[in-house]
């Protein structure tokens, strides 16, 4: 097995020079300069990521990674741990939110067991279980360092194994906003309570327990902010490491990653902290309604594509953003130019 | 011909009670309560507009209304007036931005000549010409009161004549941000320079001319802020009146109108000022990059669905928002319930 370091060494910066040619094409089309705003930036980014003025965009895959969390013992979630496995079955049956929105966006969904607490023998589920859930991080590390690295490498290799032009990330794991807030608090130095919210809908009492559990986990394990793998192992989760890996894997393949919401952005922060060149390889699909996600986005220096008050995870935000990116690429390839349409250009001042 | 008043009398408030049943269905689906945010609000609104918990959403039409503006004599636009007719041809040939995005969203496009300055004999263009462009409103009213009323009634009757579940608005008219800013300044009392921007890309000098032309037009014509038809006639445009009519027509038919950008929102402000019940029948598709559109949205008390820095018009923003509304309705009709999927519900506190 290649090491994480081997893979990180394979990442190259995107080719920013490509954007000149892309913008030239966009500017030849029958619209005022720059008038399609962010749609035009999607075209530039996809081209610079792929290193060509003719980027591909038709094959779109959302990876929904599932894992369980020992921290649920502390009463940090509104749902019981059994729901993680039940939702995996729901994904495989096509009934969940991500299935509906992915289908709408022309994406396939790959469902991966990264560390669900029970044995899953569901047809179609990709088995990459690192362990039967993480440990309760108020009592010690969530996982070993080897497991943390393995979760990231597993994500990388998933991205390398599947064929796609655009990758979307997604997560399922009861309790996983808790490790996400913990990871980001350590890596960014932002106070725990600033970036810890109600997840799937906990009350004030459970929110207090959640904040305290995160603080205790950080205090007990003393993760090193300069070492993202250490942070992932101490207070993280298998599916979060997997998402970090998916984003790294997309960058290695020179493909765009569309990062879902709160949990996926925690994974993206680990990825970017591991290698800053990765930043140009992903977009944040939407601003989650989960408290603190705006702070995550700011740390990454990115504006999420959508702001629809969503907080479901699974890859639902990624699916919607991919639909807009797809629309942008249709503009790029299909819109008429001024010359083709016989439309007069802007009056020169 | 029915009068505008006859039509306005046909508008009834939406049925807000319907939303209880809609939310009940959404809450039975496998996701934390309310976790699809604005997508859920689209479901509630579409249902309350149609007065049924089983609203239709499959037939989607964008009306792109074209008109010319005498005010271009004052040097307020970066493009020459000839472009309006050329773009109508481009729409009919399928090469413009709205064609690409409407196709992507599964919408048809109806192109209407509301008042282009030249004779158009393009196949497929719906002829509803009120006049050969408006007059230069720095010298007198842009149109007669009869023409203003006729432009609105024409829009209403277009909405009544075509079959759709969701209507999108769109515009084409070189110079038409100028009347839009003028109309909204009069109706809202907001200073002209606060809501007057660079349109298709004018320089500082042209922007100064534009602001001055609007101020002069208001001063010369003295439009009555309490009488939206008077305002439309004094400083408006035929396609803007037509858009007002489309929104009114959608409300009469109990259908949702998805309002495009800057110009369409000016039309929506006229519609809402004519009958406040109309507010519940439309959404603002996107926040335009044109200066002042945020103020338009605030006046209407609405948050635009998207914020992508776009400012093309034509119905391009409406198409993208319709795609998201369509996605929301797929959620509503296709997502599995907790019972169907065998997923445990939230733990009761």
mmCIF file of C-alpha atoms in Angstrom, chain A residues 139 209 289 310:
data_model
loop_
_atom_site.group_PDB
_atom_site.id
_atom_site.type_symbol
_atom_site.label_atom_id
_atom_site.label_comp_id
_atom_site.label_asym_id
_atom_site.label_seq_id
_atom_site.Cartn_x
_atom_site.Cartn_y
_atom_site.Cartn_z
ATOM 1 C CA UNK A 139 -11.806 8.655 27.052
ATOM 2 C CA UNK A 209 -23.148 17.918 26.537
ATOM 3 C CA UNK A 289 -27.449 25.801 8.278
ATOM 4 C CA UNK A 310 -29.896 22.905 4.231
#
